[in-house]
Each structure stands twice: as structure tokens, then as C-alpha cells.
Short mmCIF file of C-alpha atoms in Angstrom, two decimals:
data_model
loop_
_atom_site.label_atom_id
_atom_site.label_comp_id
_atom_site.label_asym_id
_atom_site.label_seq_id
_atom_site.Cartn_x
_atom_site.Cartn_y
_atom_site.Cartn_z
CA LYS A 6 116.46 -164.64 22.48
CA ARG A 7 116.64 -168.30 21.42
CA ALA A 8 115.74 -167.38 17.83
CA LEU A 9 118.60 -164.86 17.78
CA GLU A 10 121.05 -167.49 19.05
CA LEU A 11 119.88 -169.94 16.38
CA GLU A 12 120.25 -167.29 13.67
CA HIS A 13 123.74 -166.50 14.93
CA GLN A 14 124.66 -170.21 14.81
CA VAL A 15 123.39 -170.49 11.22
CA GLN A 16 125.40 -167.43 10.19
CA LEU A 17 128.48 -168.83 11.90
CA ARG A 18 128.12 -172.20 10.11
CA GLU A 19 127.65 -170.45 6.76
CA SER A 20 130.70 -168.27 7.38
CA ARG A 21 132.80 -171.31 8.25
CA ALA A 22 131.52 -173.14 5.16
CA ARG A 23 132.50 -170.18 2.93
CA ALA A 24 135.97 -170.00 4.48
CA ALA A 25 136.43 -173.77 4.13
CA GLU A 26 135.37 -173.62 0.46
CA ILE A 27 137.91 -170.89 -0.26
CA ILE A 28 140.71 -172.73 1.52
CA GLU A 29 139.91 -175.98 -0.27
CA THR A 30 139.72 -174.53 -3.79
CA VAL A 31 142.38 -171.81 -4.11
CA SER A 32 145.47 -172.66 -6.14
CA GLU A 33 147.82 -171.18 -3.52
CA ALA A 34 149.22 -173.28 -0.71
CA ILE A 35 147.75 -172.32 2.66
CA PHE A 36 149.27 -173.42 5.95
CA THR A 37 148.59 -172.61 9.58
CA ILE A 38 151.60 -173.04 11.83
CA THR A 39 152.29 -172.57 15.53
CA THR A 40 154.94 -170.30 17.03
CA ASP A 41 157.31 -173.29 17.09
CA ARG A 42 156.66 -173.53 13.31
CA ARG A 43 154.73 -176.81 13.37
CA ILE A 44 152.07 -177.23 10.68
CA THR A 45 148.58 -177.59 12.14
CA MET A 46 146.53 -177.14 8.96
CA TYR A 47 147.12 -177.17 5.22
CA ASN A 48 144.95 -177.16 2.13
CA PRO A 49 144.95 -179.55 -0.86
CA SER A 50 147.00 -177.10 -2.96
CA ALA A 51 149.79 -177.19 -0.37
CA LYS A 52 149.92 -180.95 -0.64
CA GLU A 53 149.91 -180.73 -4.45
CA ILE A 54 152.58 -177.99 -4.69
CA PHE A 55 154.94 -179.77 -2.34
CA GLY A 56 154.25 -183.17 -3.90
CA GLU A 57 153.38 -184.71 -0.60
CA ALA A 58 151.89 -188.10 -1.31
CA GLU A 59 153.45 -190.41 1.24
CA ARG A 60 154.29 -188.36 4.30
CA THR A 61 151.86 -186.09 6.00
CA LEU A 62 152.52 -182.41 6.40
CA MET A 63 150.61 -182.26 9.67
CA GLY A 64 152.91 -181.71 12.61
CA CYS A 65 156.13 -181.29 10.66
CA ARG A 66 158.08 -178.05 10.92
CA PHE A 67 157.58 -175.69 8.03
CA GLU A 68 161.36 -175.42 7.61
CA ASP A 69 161.32 -179.09 6.57
CA LEU A 70 159.73 -177.84 3.34
CA LEU A 71 162.39 -175.18 2.73
CA HIS A 72 165.88 -175.36 1.29
CA PRO A 73 168.35 -175.32 4.23
CA SER A 74 169.76 -171.98 3.04
CA CYS A 75 166.36 -170.32 3.71
CA CYS A 76 165.55 -171.73 7.15
CA ASP A 77 167.32 -169.07 9.25
CA GLU A 78 165.80 -166.23 7.23
CA PHE A 79 162.34 -167.74 7.64
CA THR A 80 162.79 -168.27 11.39
CA MET A 81 164.05 -164.70 11.85
CA GLY A 82 161.08 -163.36 9.87
CA LEU A 83 158.61 -165.16 12.12
CA GLN A 84 160.46 -163.96 15.22
CA LYS A 85 160.23 -160.39 13.90
CA LEU A 86 156.46 -160.84 13.58
CA LEU A 87 156.30 -162.08 17.18
CA ASP A 88 158.51 -159.29 18.54
CA ASP A 89 156.85 -156.37 16.74
CA ALA A 90 153.17 -156.10 17.64
CA THR A 91 152.66 -153.45 14.95
CA GLN A 92 153.85 -155.72 12.14
CA ARG A 93 151.12 -158.12 11.03
CA THR A 94 152.63 -159.65 7.87
CA ILE A 95 155.91 -160.45 6.20
CA THR A 96 156.38 -161.38 2.54
CA TRP A 97 159.10 -163.21 0.69
CA GLY A 98 158.82 -162.55 -3.03
CA GLY A 99 156.23 -160.48 -4.77
CA GLY A 100 158.72 -157.82 -5.79
CA GLU A 101 160.35 -157.16 -9.12
CA SER A 102 163.31 -159.36 -8.29
CA PHE A 103 163.49 -163.02 -7.37
CA ASP A 104 166.23 -162.31 -4.84
CA ASP A 105 163.84 -162.26 -1.88
CA LEU A 106 162.04 -165.54 -2.59
CA LEU A 107 162.31 -168.57 -0.39
CA MET A 108 163.51 -171.76 -2.03
CA ALA A 109 161.30 -174.69 -1.17
CA VAL A 110 161.80 -178.41 -1.71
CA ARG A 111 159.22 -180.90 -2.92
CA GLU A 112 158.99 -184.38 -1.47
CA ASN A 113 160.96 -185.70 -4.48
CA GLY A 114 163.85 -183.29 -3.73
CA GLU A 115 163.08 -180.81 -6.53
CA GLU A 116 163.79 -177.22 -5.48
CA PHE A 117 161.50 -174.39 -6.55
CA PRO A 118 161.07 -170.66 -5.85
CA PHE A 119 158.27 -170.09 -3.35
CA GLU A 120 156.60 -166.71 -2.92
CA VAL A 121 154.92 -166.54 0.48
CA THR A 122 153.16 -164.09 2.76
CA VAL A 123 152.90 -164.86 6.45
CA SER A 124 150.42 -163.19 8.77
CA ARG A 125 150.22 -163.35 12.54
CA LEU A 126 146.93 -164.05 14.29
CA ASP A 127 146.76 -163.51 18.04
CA LEU A 128 144.08 -165.78 19.45
CA ARG A 129 142.95 -165.83 23.06
CA SER A 130 144.92 -168.96 23.85
CA GLU A 131 147.84 -168.76 21.39
CA THR A 132 149.44 -167.00 18.46
CA VAL A 133 149.42 -168.73 15.09
CA PHE A 134 150.72 -167.88 11.65
CA THR A 135 148.91 -168.26 8.35
CA LEU A 136 151.11 -168.77 5.30
CA VAL A 137 149.80 -168.27 1.78
CA GLY A 138 152.27 -169.11 -0.96
CA ARG A 139 152.73 -170.16 -4.55
CA ASP A 140 155.28 -171.88 -6.73
CA VAL A 141 156.61 -169.17 -9.06
CA SER A 142 158.82 -171.43 -11.20
CA GLU A 143 156.97 -170.70 -14.43
CA ARG A 144 156.90 -166.94 -13.83
CA ARG A 145 160.58 -166.99 -13.00
CA ARG A 146 161.39 -168.95 -16.17
CA ALA A 147 159.30 -166.58 -18.30
CA GLU A 148 160.94 -163.48 -16.80
CA MET A 149 164.42 -164.93 -17.28
CA GLN A 150 163.58 -165.71 -20.90
CA LEU A 151 162.21 -162.20 -21.40
CA ARG A 152 165.39 -160.69 -19.92
CA SER A 153 167.50 -162.83 -22.24
CA ARG A 154 165.48 -161.79 -25.28
CA THR A 155 165.69 -158.14 -24.24
CA ILE A 156 169.48 -158.36 -24.07
CA GLU A 157 169.59 -160.08 -27.47
CA LEU A 158 167.40 -157.34 -28.94
CA ALA A 159 169.56 -154.61 -27.41
CA ASN A 160 172.70 -156.21 -28.85
CA ALA A 161 171.12 -156.59 -32.29
CA THR A 162 169.98 -152.96 -32.14
CA GLU A 163 173.52 -151.81 -31.33
CA GLU A 164 174.92 -153.86 -34.21
CA LEU A 165 172.37 -152.42 -36.62
CA GLN A 166 173.10 -148.91 -35.37
CA ALA A 167 176.84 -149.46 -35.98
CA VAL A 168 176.17 -150.71 -39.52
CA ASN A 169 173.87 -147.74 -40.10
CA GLU A 170 176.54 -145.30 -38.91
CA GLU A 171 179.18 -146.95 -41.12
CA LEU A 172 176.91 -146.71 -44.17
CA HIS A 173 176.20 -143.08 -43.40
CA ARG A 174 179.93 -142.35 -42.91
CA ARG A 175 180.68 -143.84 -46.35
CA GLY A 176 178.13 -141.54 -47.88
CA GLY A 177 175.40 -144.05 -48.39
CA GLU A 178 171.86 -143.53 -47.28
CA SER A 179 171.09 -144.59 -43.72
CA VAL A 180 169.10 -147.74 -43.29
CA PHE A 181 167.35 -146.26 -40.25
CA LYS A 182 166.09 -142.77 -39.68
CA GLY A 183 166.55 -141.55 -36.13
CA ASP A 184 168.80 -142.61 -33.29
CA LEU A 185 168.40 -146.08 -31.84
CA ARG A 186 171.32 -145.87 -29.42
CA GLY A 187 169.17 -144.64 -26.56
CA PHE A 188 166.75 -147.49 -27.14
CA ALA A 189 169.53 -150.06 -26.96
CA ARG A 190 171.00 -148.46 -23.83
CA ASP A 191 167.59 -148.30 -22.11
CA ARG A 192 166.84 -151.96 -22.90
CA LYS A 193 170.02 -153.12 -21.16
CA ARG A 194 168.94 -151.78 -17.79
#
């Protein structure tokens, strides 16, 4: 029986070491917060993403890291997780639009879009939340640039189609074969 207990302890230590290694090395910010939204644990990436060099994150409310316009939405989301035992997670961001992201604020005051998933963990003595999130500023910039380029391309396509139609109307040979109007219309969506 003692050998089995020792083996179990070794397995438990190894499991904790693996979990700690993951938490310490992932690029996403990981927080554990209480039901009153106080931070009780965070990983190095959280400190790096939020630019926290001087103040500690430990013990502060998670809303202190959010833009004031997002605090009520965040609080209501956590309350929904507490009230609905069947719901285990809630996500802000991760969709095709940036409309559902939370805006966070770095220590230096810089605002950035923050995609985050929160899960509820019911322990014997308390309920805690685990937050896993990432700064999606670069992805947002790239998608905005892609949208802009797509609109530019659609406009250029329409202009070329109009020139092509005018040439064809005057009896000249078309520059393009086929109809590009559908392409331009589809690209605008």
C-alpha cells in the first residue's frame, strides 16, 4: 500500500510539473481569478502582454486591466457563468468579427483588442475562473488591411469592367473576356 501511495505522489508531482511548464511557456496570458474577480495567479505572458513591470497583478481586479467600456460586459459574462451550471465557458472574440472582443489596457495606457475565453472551475471550497487570452492587435491590423485591399480591388475591377463595356459599345474588341461584375460585387461583401 505504501508503494502505491508513493507512486501516486510521484505521478501527482509530474502532472503538476507538466501543467506548470505549460502555464509558464505558452504565449497566451493565463489568469486565475476569484468570483469577486480578483487575480490569484497569472503567468509570465500575462505580465508581458499587459506590460506590467512596476505594479503586481496579484490581487487586483481583472476589470482594472480592461477598458472601462468593457467592464460591465465582462462582469455580466462571469455572472452568467455562475448562474448557469450548464455553461462552463464564455468567449469574447474568436469569431469572424472583432465586434465581440474586449478592449484591454496595458500599464502604459495603450489600449488593445483582447480575445479571451473564461472557464469556470467548481472546487470543493470555492469557484474560480481561468482566463486564457491573447492580444490580437496584429491580426486585427492585418484583417483591416486585407479588407481595405479587397475594396480597392473591387473598385478597380468595376472601373475596368466599365472601360471594357465602353470599348465594346464603341465596336472595339473587349479587353477582358467574360463578366467580372459578379466578382466585383462578391468582393464587396
